[in-house]
Tab-separated table of C-alpha atoms in Angstrom:
chain	number	residue	atom	x	y	z
A	1	UNK	CA	-33.619	-43.513	-68.511
A	2	UNK	CA	-31.222	-42.006	-72.122
A	3	UNK	CA	-32.401	-42.576	-75.168
A	4	UNK	CA	-30.348	-45.039	-77.509
A	5	UNK	CA	-30.744	-44.458	-81.032
A	6	UNK	CA	-29.246	-40.260	-79.241
A	7	UNK	CA	-27.117	-42.013	-77.772
A	8	UNK	CA	-26.492	-43.590	-81.148
A	9	UNK	CA	-25.930	-40.509	-82.937
A	10	UNK	CA	-23.779	-39.069	-80.805
A	11	UNK	CA	-21.220	-41.306	-80.854
A	12	UNK	CA	-21.597	-41.183	-84.326
A	13	UNK	CA	-23.610	-43.183	-85.423
A	14	UNK	CA	-23.337	-46.989	-86.026
A	15	UNK	CA	-20.375	-46.786	-88.434
A	16	UNK	CA	-17.739	-44.871	-86.142
A	17	UNK	CA	-18.799	-47.266	-83.318
A	18	UNK	CA	-15.531	-50.041	-83.167
A	19	UNK	CA	-16.385	-51.456	-79.422
A	20	UNK	CA	-19.505	-50.256	-77.167
A	21	UNK	CA	-19.035	-51.988	-74.036
A	22	UNK	CA	-21.808	-51.625	-70.673
A	23	UNK	CA	-20.395	-50.714	-67.358
A	24	UNK	CA	-22.895	-50.829	-64.812
A	25	UNK	CA	-23.582	-46.879	-64.908
A	26	UNK	CA	-21.875	-46.215	-68.066
A	27	UNK	CA	-20.864	-46.944	-71.785
A	28	UNK	CA	-16.980	-47.507	-72.472
A	29	UNK	CA	-17.160	-46.657	-76.317
A	30	UNK	CA	-14.148	-47.180	-78.916
A	31	UNK	CA	-15.031	-44.935	-81.873
A	32	UNK	CA	-13.045	-44.503	-85.230
A	33	UNK	CA	-13.527	-40.935	-85.626
A	34	UNK	CA	-13.472	-38.941	-82.351
A	35	UNK	CA	-14.204	-35.645	-84.277
A	36	UNK	CA	-17.623	-37.319	-84.887
A	37	UNK	CA	-18.199	-37.585	-81.100
A	38	UNK	CA	-21.446	-34.829	-79.800
A	39	UNK	CA	-21.337	-34.187	-76.713
A	40	UNK	CA	-24.261	-31.708	-76.381
A	41	UNK	CA	-26.183	-34.923	-78.730
A	42	UNK	CA	-24.960	-37.224	-75.737
A	43	UNK	CA	-26.220	-34.894	-73.142
A	44	UNK	CA	-29.117	-34.332	-74.963
A	45	UNK	CA	-30.149	-37.995	-75.697
A	46	UNK	CA	-30.154	-38.198	-71.303
A	47	UNK	CA	-26.407	-38.813	-70.894
A	48	UNK	CA	-24.954	-37.614	-66.987
A	49	UNK	CA	-21.335	-36.619	-68.509
A	50	UNK	CA	-18.892	-37.973	-71.429
A	51	UNK	CA	-15.549	-38.472	-70.321
A	52	UNK	CA	-13.389	-38.787	-74.151
A	53	UNK	CA	-9.827	-39.168	-74.260
A	54	UNK	CA	-9.444	-39.115	-78.043
A	55	UNK	CA	-10.935	-42.549	-79.262
A	56	UNK	CA	-11.835	-43.505	-76.171
A	57	UNK	CA	-15.913	-42.432	-74.831
A	58	UNK	CA	-17.395	-43.181	-72.021
A	59	UNK	CA	-21.158	-41.884	-71.700
A	60	UNK	CA	-22.774	-41.861	-67.893
A	61	UNK	CA	-25.703	-43.008	-68.050
A	62	UNK	CA	-26.418	-44.335	-64.678
A	63	UNK	CA	-27.361	-47.861	-64.099
A	64	UNK	CA	-29.302	-48.848	-66.754
A	65	UNK	CA	-26.353	-48.916	-69.360
A	66	UNK	CA	-26.770	-52.594	-69.611
A	67	UNK	CA	-29.795	-51.873	-70.790
A	68	UNK	CA	-29.155	-49.322	-72.868
A	69	UNK	CA	-25.994	-51.069	-75.114
A	70	UNK	CA	-28.681	-54.101	-75.518
A	71	UNK	CA	-31.399	-51.438	-77.349
A	72	UNK	CA	-28.178	-49.467	-79.190
A	73	UNK	CA	-27.065	-53.384	-80.590
A	74	UNK	CA	-30.468	-53.435	-81.697
A	75	UNK	CA	-30.590	-50.619	-83.436
A	76	UNK	CA	-27.113	-51.450	-85.372
B	1	UNK	CA	-40.960	-38.945	-46.319
B	2	UNK	CA	-38.575	-42.000	-46.390
B	3	UNK	CA	-36.802	-43.867	-43.478
B	4	UNK	CA	-33.215	-43.030	-43.411
B	5	UNK	CA	-31.312	-45.394	-45.130
B	6	UNK	CA	-28.439	-46.958	-42.663
B	7	UNK	CA	-25.800	-48.003	-45.753
B	8	UNK	CA	-23.130	-50.661	-44.327
B	9	UNK	CA	-19.712	-51.046	-45.412
B	10	UNK	CA	-19.746	-53.839	-48.352
B	11	UNK	CA	-16.198	-55.025	-47.260
B	12	UNK	CA	-13.792	-54.876	-44.514
B	13	UNK	CA	-10.698	-52.101	-44.523
B	14	UNK	CA	-10.800	-48.389	-44.633
B	15	UNK	CA	-12.468	-45.553	-45.144
B	16	UNK	CA	-11.756	-43.384	-48.589
B	17	UNK	CA	-13.082	-40.228	-49.774
B	18	UNK	CA	-15.267	-40.124	-52.991
B	19	UNK	CA	-12.935	-37.603	-54.014
B	20	UNK	CA	-10.062	-39.859	-53.689
B	21	UNK	CA	-11.785	-42.241	-56.077
B	22	UNK	CA	-9.466	-42.875	-59.052
B	23	UNK	CA	-12.182	-42.090	-61.322
B	24	UNK	CA	-13.895	-38.815	-62.523
B	25	UNK	CA	-16.824	-40.209	-62.788
B	26	UNK	CA	-16.851	-41.807	-58.928
B	27	UNK	CA	-14.548	-38.955	-57.967
B	28	UNK	CA	-17.352	-35.752	-59.265
B	29	UNK	CA	-19.909	-38.326	-57.256
B	30	UNK	CA	-21.885	-38.037	-61.226
B	31	UNK	CA	-23.857	-41.416	-59.975
B	32	UNK	CA	-24.222	-40.004	-56.927
B	33	UNK	CA	-22.629	-39.098	-53.096
B	34	UNK	CA	-21.265	-41.624	-50.491
B	35	UNK	CA	-17.734	-42.801	-49.585
B	36	UNK	CA	-15.553	-45.355	-50.686
B	37	UNK	CA	-13.964	-48.428	-49.050
B	38	UNK	CA	-10.279	-49.652	-49.340
B	39	UNK	CA	-10.703	-53.542	-48.902
B	40	UNK	CA	-8.115	-54.571	-46.526
B	41	UNK	CA	-6.310	-58.026	-48.765
B	42	UNK	CA	-7.007	-60.381	-46.803
B	43	UNK	CA	-9.904	-59.122	-44.617
B	44	UNK	CA	-11.836	-57.124	-47.479
B	45	UNK	CA	-12.168	-60.692	-49.852
B	46	UNK	CA	-16.192	-60.916	-49.329
B	47	UNK	CA	-18.472	-58.201	-50.834
B	48	UNK	CA	-21.243	-58.030	-48.910
B	49	UNK	CA	-25.241	-56.943	-48.852
B	50	UNK	CA	-24.909	-53.076	-47.868
B	51	UNK	CA	-28.542	-52.763	-47.448
B	52	UNK	CA	-31.541	-55.020	-47.064
B	53	UNK	CA	-32.493	-55.213	-50.902
B	54	UNK	CA	-33.301	-56.943	-53.892
B	55	UNK	CA	-30.259	-57.355	-56.356
B	56	UNK	CA	-31.360	-55.560	-59.197
B	57	UNK	CA	-27.937	-55.105	-61.739
B	58	UNK	CA	-24.924	-57.672	-60.493
B	59	UNK	CA	-21.876	-57.947	-62.601
B	60	UNK	CA	-18.955	-59.746	-61.262
B	61	UNK	CA	-17.326	-56.790	-60.222
B	62	UNK	CA	-19.888	-54.225	-59.147
B	63	UNK	CA	-23.805	-53.981	-58.261
B	64	UNK	CA	-26.397	-52.278	-57.536
B	65	UNK	CA	-28.884	-53.537	-54.506
B	66	UNK	CA	-32.467	-51.574	-54.435
B	67	UNK	CA	-34.626	-51.252	-51.290
B	68	UNK	CA	-37.874	-51.768	-51.117
B	69	UNK	CA	-38.797	-47.885	-51.361
B	70	UNK	CA	-36.628	-47.802	-54.435
B	71	UNK	CA	-33.269	-46.459	-53.684
B	72	UNK	CA	-30.954	-47.990	-54.921
B	73	UNK	CA	-27.264	-48.559	-53.296
B	74	UNK	CA	-23.995	-48.982	-56.308
B	75	UNK	CA	-21.412	-51.260	-55.456
B	76	UNK	CA	-17.918	-51.406	-57.837
B	77	UNK	CA	-15.264	-52.985	-56.165
B	78	UNK	CA	-12.251	-51.851	-57.921
B	79	UNK	CA	-11.602	-49.539	-60.817
B	80	UNK	CA	-11.794	-50.717	-63.974
B	81	UNK	CA	-12.259	-53.549	-63.309
B	82	UNK	CA	-15.176	-54.726	-65.738
B	83	UNK	CA	-12.244	-55.200	-68.420
B	84	UNK	CA	-10.830	-58.147	-66.070
B	85	UNK	CA	-14.343	-60.067	-67.310
B	86	UNK	CA	-14.951	-61.526	-64.379
B	87	UNK	CA	-11.814	-62.788	-64.222
B	88	UNK	CA	-10.936	-62.892	-59.971
B	89	UNK	CA	-14.367	-62.593	-59.101
B	90	UNK	CA	-16.834	-65.692	-58.064
B	91	UNK	CA	-20.552	-64.451	-57.319
B	92	UNK	CA	-23.119	-66.100	-55.133
B	93	UNK	CA	-25.910	-64.427	-55.930
B	94	UNK	CA	-28.280	-63.936	-58.736
B	95	UNK	CA	-29.588	-60.952	-60.438
B	96	UNK	CA	-33.367	-60.750	-59.310
B	97	UNK	CA	-32.202	-62.291	-55.981
B	98	UNK	CA	-33.737	-60.992	-52.270
B	99	UNK	CA	-30.372	-60.412	-49.811
B	100	UNK	CA	-30.090	-59.096	-46.435
B	101	UNK	CA	-27.326	-56.900	-46.094
B	102	UNK	CA	-24.510	-58.297	-44.391
B	103	UNK	CA	-25.015	-61.051	-46.839
B	104	UNK	CA	-21.967	-62.279	-48.531
B	105	UNK	CA	-22.727	-61.494	-52.648
B	106	UNK	CA	-19.370	-61.519	-53.908
B	107	UNK	CA	-16.284	-63.191	-53.467
B	108	UNK	CA	-12.578	-61.188	-55.005
B	109	UNK	CA	-9.060	-61.808	-55.138
B	110	UNK	CA	-7.936	-58.479	-54.245
B	111	UNK	CA	-3.939	-59.597	-53.671
B	112	UNK	CA	-4.798	-60.748	-57.719
B	113	UNK	CA	-6.590	-57.651	-58.917
B	114	UNK	CA	-4.068	-55.024	-57.582
B	115	UNK	CA	-1.541	-57.741	-59.476
B	116	UNK	CA	-3.231	-56.215	-62.841
B	117	UNK	CA	-2.410	-52.916	-61.523
B	118	UNK	CA	-5.911	-51.683	-61.113
B	119	UNK	CA	-6.557	-49.915	-58.164
B	120	UNK	CA	-8.943	-52.339	-55.297
B	121	UNK	CA	-11.174	-49.723	-54.323
B	122	UNK	CA	-14.510	-49.989	-53.829
B	123	UNK	CA	-17.180	-46.857	-54.292
B	124	UNK	CA	-20.496	-47.290	-52.405
B	125	UNK	CA	-22.411	-45.057	-53.810
B	126	UNK	CA	-26.012	-43.722	-53.518
B	127	UNK	CA	-27.249	-44.000	-56.929
B	128	UNK	CA	-29.225	-40.327	-58.094
B	129	UNK	CA	-28.768	-39.122	-54.507
B	130	UNK	CA	-28.840	-35.844	-53.785
B	131	UNK	CA	-25.286	-34.489	-52.164
B	132	UNK	CA	-27.376	-33.291	-49.242
B	133	UNK	CA	-29.768	-36.618	-48.337
B	134	UNK	CA	-26.482	-38.476	-47.301
B	135	UNK	CA	-24.832	-38.403	-44.261
B	136	UNK	CA	-23.476	-39.407	-40.798
B	137	UNK	CA	-20.804	-40.500	-43.123
B	138	UNK	CA	-17.710	-42.343	-41.663
B	139	UNK	CA	-14.523	-40.885	-41.383
B	140	UNK	CA	-11.580	-40.655	-43.961
B	141	UNK	CA	-9.346	-43.688	-42.607
B	142	UNK	CA	-11.341	-45.246	-40.264
B	143	UNK	CA	-11.490	-49.274	-40.172
B	144	UNK	CA	-14.891	-50.599	-41.482
B	145	UNK	CA	-16.393	-53.999	-40.961
B	146	UNK	CA	-19.647	-55.789	-41.569
B	147	UNK	CA	-21.325	-53.472	-39.510
B	148	UNK	CA	-19.853	-50.195	-39.954
B	149	UNK	CA	-22.315	-47.649	-41.410
B	150	UNK	CA	-20.710	-45.894	-44.088
B	151	UNK	CA	-23.420	-43.108	-44.671
B	152	UNK	CA	-27.241	-42.583	-43.861
B	153	UNK	CA	-29.261	-42.074	-47.049
B	154	UNK	CA	-31.794	-39.996	-45.460
Protein backbone atom coordinates (compact mmCIF):
# COMPACT_ATOMS: atom_id res chain seq x y z
CA UNK A 1 0.00 0.00 0.00
CA UNK A 2 1.15 3.52 -0.73
CA UNK A 3 2.70 5.46 2.16
CA UNK A 4 0.17 8.08 3.42
CA UNK A 5 2.78 10.47 4.87
CA UNK A 6 4.81 10.46 1.66
CA UNK A 7 1.66 10.96 -0.42
CA UNK A 8 0.84 13.98 1.75
CA UNK A 9 4.40 15.28 1.22
CA UNK A 10 4.11 14.74 -2.53
CA UNK A 11 0.94 16.81 -2.59
CA UNK A 12 2.79 19.74 -1.05
CA UNK A 13 1.76 19.02 2.54
CA UNK A 14 -1.38 19.64 4.55
CA UNK A 15 -1.50 23.39 3.87
CA UNK A 16 -1.55 22.85 0.11
CA UNK A 17 -4.63 20.60 0.12
CA UNK A 18 -8.01 22.24 -0.46
CA UNK A 19 -9.94 19.00 -0.86
CA UNK A 20 -9.04 15.31 -0.84
CA UNK A 21 -11.53 12.59 -1.68
CA UNK A 22 -11.04 8.91 -2.37
CA UNK A 23 -12.64 7.28 -5.36
CA UNK A 24 -12.33 3.52 -5.56
CA UNK A 25 -8.82 3.39 -7.05
CA UNK A 26 -7.61 6.96 -6.74
CA UNK A 27 -7.35 10.03 -4.60
CA UNK A 28 -8.94 13.10 -6.12
CA UNK A 29 -7.23 16.14 -4.75
CA UNK A 30 -7.63 19.84 -5.25
CA UNK A 31 -4.51 21.77 -4.31
CA UNK A 32 -3.72 25.41 -3.72
CA UNK A 33 -0.40 25.49 -5.56
CA UNK A 34 -0.07 23.10 -8.49
CA UNK A 35 3.70 23.55 -8.61
CA UNK A 36 4.07 22.17 -5.07
CA UNK A 37 2.88 18.75 -6.27
CA UNK A 38 5.75 16.35 -6.87
CA UNK A 39 5.01 13.46 -9.17
CA UNK A 40 8.34 11.72 -8.38
CA UNK A 41 7.56 11.91 -4.64
CA UNK A 42 4.05 10.52 -5.19
CA UNK A 43 5.40 7.70 -7.33
CA UNK A 44 8.10 6.95 -4.75
CA UNK A 45 5.34 6.83 -2.13
CA UNK A 46 3.71 3.98 -4.02
CA UNK A 47 1.35 5.74 -6.44
CA UNK A 48 0.77 3.79 -9.64
CA UNK A 49 0.33 6.98 -11.64
CA UNK A 50 -0.38 10.67 -11.21
CA UNK A 51 -2.71 12.68 -13.44
CA UNK A 52 -2.56 16.43 -12.97
CA UNK A 53 -4.54 19.14 -14.67
CA UNK A 54 -3.65 22.41 -13.01
CA UNK A 55 -4.77 22.33 -9.39
CA UNK A 56 -6.69 19.07 -9.77
CA UNK A 57 -4.57 16.02 -9.09
CA UNK A 58 -5.55 12.39 -9.30
CA UNK A 59 -3.22 10.02 -7.50
CA UNK A 60 -3.80 6.46 -8.66
CA UNK A 61 -3.15 4.16 -5.72
CA UNK A 62 -5.33 1.11 -6.41
CA UNK A 63 -8.31 -0.17 -4.42
CA UNK A 64 -6.82 0.83 -1.05
CA UNK A 65 -7.61 4.47 -1.89
CA UNK A 66 -10.18 4.99 0.84
CA UNK A 67 -7.89 3.50 3.51
CA UNK A 68 -5.04 5.72 2.35
CA UNK A 69 -7.32 8.76 2.30
CA UNK A 70 -8.44 8.04 5.88
CA UNK A 71 -4.79 7.67 6.95
CA UNK A 72 -3.93 10.99 5.28
CA UNK A 73 -6.83 12.69 7.07
CA UNK A 74 -5.44 11.34 10.36
CA UNK A 75 -2.08 12.94 9.56
CA UNK A 76 -3.57 16.35 8.81
CA UNK B 1 -1.31 -21.97 -10.42
CA UNK B 2 -4.75 -20.58 -9.76
CA UNK B 3 -7.92 -21.73 -11.46
CA UNK B 4 -9.16 -19.69 -14.40
CA UNK B 5 -11.73 -17.17 -13.29
CA UNK B 6 -14.64 -16.45 -15.63
CA UNK B 7 -15.64 -12.84 -15.20
CA UNK B 8 -19.29 -12.30 -16.09
CA UNK B 9 -20.85 -9.12 -17.36
CA UNK B 10 -22.12 -7.12 -14.36
CA UNK B 11 -24.64 -5.22 -16.48
CA UNK B 12 -26.62 -5.96 -19.62
CA UNK B 13 -25.31 -3.96 -22.53
CA UNK B 14 -22.67 -3.91 -25.25
CA UNK B 15 -18.95 -4.57 -24.97
CA UNK B 16 -16.54 -1.63 -25.23
CA UNK B 17 -12.74 -1.90 -25.43
CA UNK B 18 -11.04 -0.66 -22.26
CA UNK B 19 -8.88 1.63 -24.37
CA UNK B 20 -12.03 3.47 -25.47
CA UNK B 21 -13.22 4.30 -21.94
CA UNK B 22 -13.20 8.12 -21.55
CA UNK B 23 -10.96 8.11 -18.51
CA UNK B 24 -7.16 8.01 -18.81
CA UNK B 25 -6.70 5.71 -15.83
CA UNK B 26 -9.02 2.99 -17.07
CA UNK B 27 -8.14 3.45 -20.75
CA UNK B 28 -4.48 2.84 -19.99
CA UNK B 29 -5.35 -0.16 -17.77
CA UNK B 30 -3.40 1.49 -14.94
CA UNK B 31 -5.23 -0.47 -12.24
CA UNK B 32 -5.57 -3.60 -14.37
CA UNK B 33 -6.76 -4.93 -17.73
CA UNK B 34 -10.29 -5.90 -18.66
CA UNK B 35 -13.14 -4.73 -20.83
CA UNK B 36 -15.99 -2.27 -20.35
CA UNK B 37 -19.73 -2.44 -20.94
CA UNK B 38 -21.98 0.31 -22.19
CA UNK B 39 -25.17 -0.54 -20.31
CA UNK B 40 -28.55 -0.76 -21.94
CA UNK B 41 -30.55 2.16 -20.50
CA UNK B 42 -33.52 -0.06 -19.65
CA UNK B 43 -32.07 -3.54 -19.20
CA UNK B 44 -28.79 -2.49 -17.62
CA UNK B 45 -30.17 -1.00 -14.41
CA UNK B 46 -29.43 -4.04 -12.24
CA UNK B 47 -25.76 -4.50 -11.48
CA UNK B 48 -24.65 -8.06 -10.77
CA UNK B 49 -21.61 -9.62 -9.14
CA UNK B 50 -19.17 -10.64 -11.91
CA UNK B 51 -17.72 -13.52 -9.85
CA UNK B 52 -18.38 -15.47 -6.64
CA UNK B 53 -16.65 -13.81 -3.71
CA UNK B 54 -16.75 -11.13 -1.06
CA UNK B 55 -17.65 -7.49 -1.55
CA UNK B 56 -14.41 -6.00 -0.20
CA UNK B 57 -15.08 -2.44 -1.38
CA UNK B 58 -18.46 -0.89 -1.91
CA UNK B 59 -19.23 2.64 -3.02
CA UNK B 60 -22.56 3.59 -4.57
CA UNK B 61 -20.88 3.93 -7.96
CA UNK B 62 -18.22 1.22 -7.79
CA UNK B 63 -17.31 -1.99 -6.02
CA UNK B 64 -14.73 -4.75 -5.81
CA UNK B 65 -15.62 -8.43 -5.48
CA UNK B 66 -12.73 -10.54 -4.31
CA UNK B 67 -12.57 -14.25 -5.07
CA UNK B 68 -11.52 -16.73 -2.36
CA UNK B 69 -8.02 -16.85 -3.91
CA UNK B 70 -7.57 -13.09 -3.44
CA UNK B 71 -8.11 -11.89 -7.00
CA UNK B 72 -10.38 -8.85 -7.15
CA UNK B 73 -12.65 -7.60 -9.92
CA UNK B 74 -13.49 -3.90 -9.92
CA UNK B 75 -16.71 -2.68 -11.49
CA UNK B 76 -17.03 1.08 -11.94
CA UNK B 77 -20.50 2.38 -12.87
CA UNK B 78 -20.00 5.27 -15.24
CA UNK B 79 -17.16 7.79 -15.31
CA UNK B 80 -16.69 10.57 -12.74
CA UNK B 81 -19.77 9.23 -10.97
CA UNK B 82 -18.11 9.62 -7.55
CA UNK B 83 -19.17 13.26 -7.87
CA UNK B 84 -22.85 12.22 -7.74
CA UNK B 85 -22.47 11.27 -4.05
CA UNK B 86 -24.63 8.19 -4.47
CA UNK B 87 -27.52 10.02 -6.15
CA UNK B 88 -29.18 7.57 -8.58
CA UNK B 89 -27.67 4.45 -7.00
CA UNK B 90 -29.39 1.93 -4.67
CA UNK B 91 -27.26 -0.62 -2.82
CA UNK B 92 -28.60 -4.12 -2.10
CA UNK B 93 -25.57 -5.49 -0.24
CA UNK B 94 -23.07 -4.24 2.32
CA UNK B 95 -19.29 -4.23 2.34
CA UNK B 96 -18.07 -7.60 3.62
CA UNK B 97 -21.03 -9.58 2.26
CA UNK B 98 -20.41 -12.88 0.51
CA UNK B 99 -22.04 -12.83 -2.92
CA UNK B 100 -22.59 -15.21 -5.81
CA UNK B 101 -21.92 -14.40 -9.44
CA UNK B 102 -25.03 -12.86 -11.06
CA UNK B 103 -26.41 -11.70 -7.69
CA UNK B 104 -27.80 -8.17 -7.93
CA UNK B 105 -25.66 -5.78 -5.86
CA UNK B 106 -26.73 -2.31 -6.97
CA UNK B 107 -29.54 -0.74 -9.00
CA UNK B 108 -28.89 2.50 -10.81
CA UNK B 109 -30.81 5.04 -12.80
CA UNK B 110 -28.80 5.08 -16.01
CA UNK B 111 -30.97 7.64 -17.77
CA UNK B 112 -30.69 10.11 -14.87
CA UNK B 113 -26.91 9.69 -14.74
CA UNK B 114 -26.61 10.14 -18.51
CA UNK B 115 -28.58 13.37 -18.14
CA UNK B 116 -25.83 14.76 -15.91
CA UNK B 117 -23.58 14.55 -18.97
CA UNK B 118 -21.44 11.74 -17.62
CA UNK B 119 -20.49 8.61 -19.50
CA UNK B 120 -22.34 5.56 -18.17
CA UNK B 121 -19.76 3.08 -19.46
CA UNK B 122 -18.73 0.47 -16.88
CA UNK B 123 -15.10 -0.68 -16.76
CA UNK B 124 -14.75 -4.24 -15.44
CA UNK B 125 -11.16 -4.48 -14.26
CA UNK B 126 -9.03 -7.48 -13.30
CA UNK B 127 -7.23 -5.65 -10.50
CA UNK B 128 -3.45 -5.80 -10.63
CA UNK B 129 -3.59 -8.56 -13.25
CA UNK B 130 -0.89 -8.83 -15.88
CA UNK B 131 -2.31 -8.05 -19.30
CA UNK B 132 -1.44 -11.52 -20.58
CA UNK B 133 -3.33 -13.16 -17.68
CA UNK B 134 -6.62 -11.96 -19.15
CA UNK B 135 -7.84 -13.86 -22.20
CA UNK B 136 -10.90 -14.79 -24.21
CA UNK B 137 -11.99 -11.14 -24.18
CA UNK B 138 -15.55 -10.56 -25.34
CA UNK B 139 -15.71 -8.93 -28.76
CA UNK B 140 -16.28 -5.20 -28.97
CA UNK B 141 -19.93 -4.36 -29.77
CA UNK B 142 -21.12 -7.83 -28.74
CA UNK B 143 -24.23 -7.94 -26.56
CA UNK B 144 -23.49 -9.00 -22.99
CA UNK B 145 -26.09 -10.38 -20.59
CA UNK B 146 -26.04 -11.97 -17.17
CA UNK B 147 -24.31 -15.13 -18.30
CA UNK B 148 -21.88 -13.58 -20.76
CA UNK B 149 -18.23 -14.05 -19.80
CA UNK B 150 -16.32 -10.84 -20.52
CA UNK B 151 -12.96 -12.52 -20.12
CA UNK B 152 -11.14 -15.36 -18.45
CA UNK B 153 -8.52 -14.52 -15.84
CA UNK B 154 -5.91 -17.26 -15.66
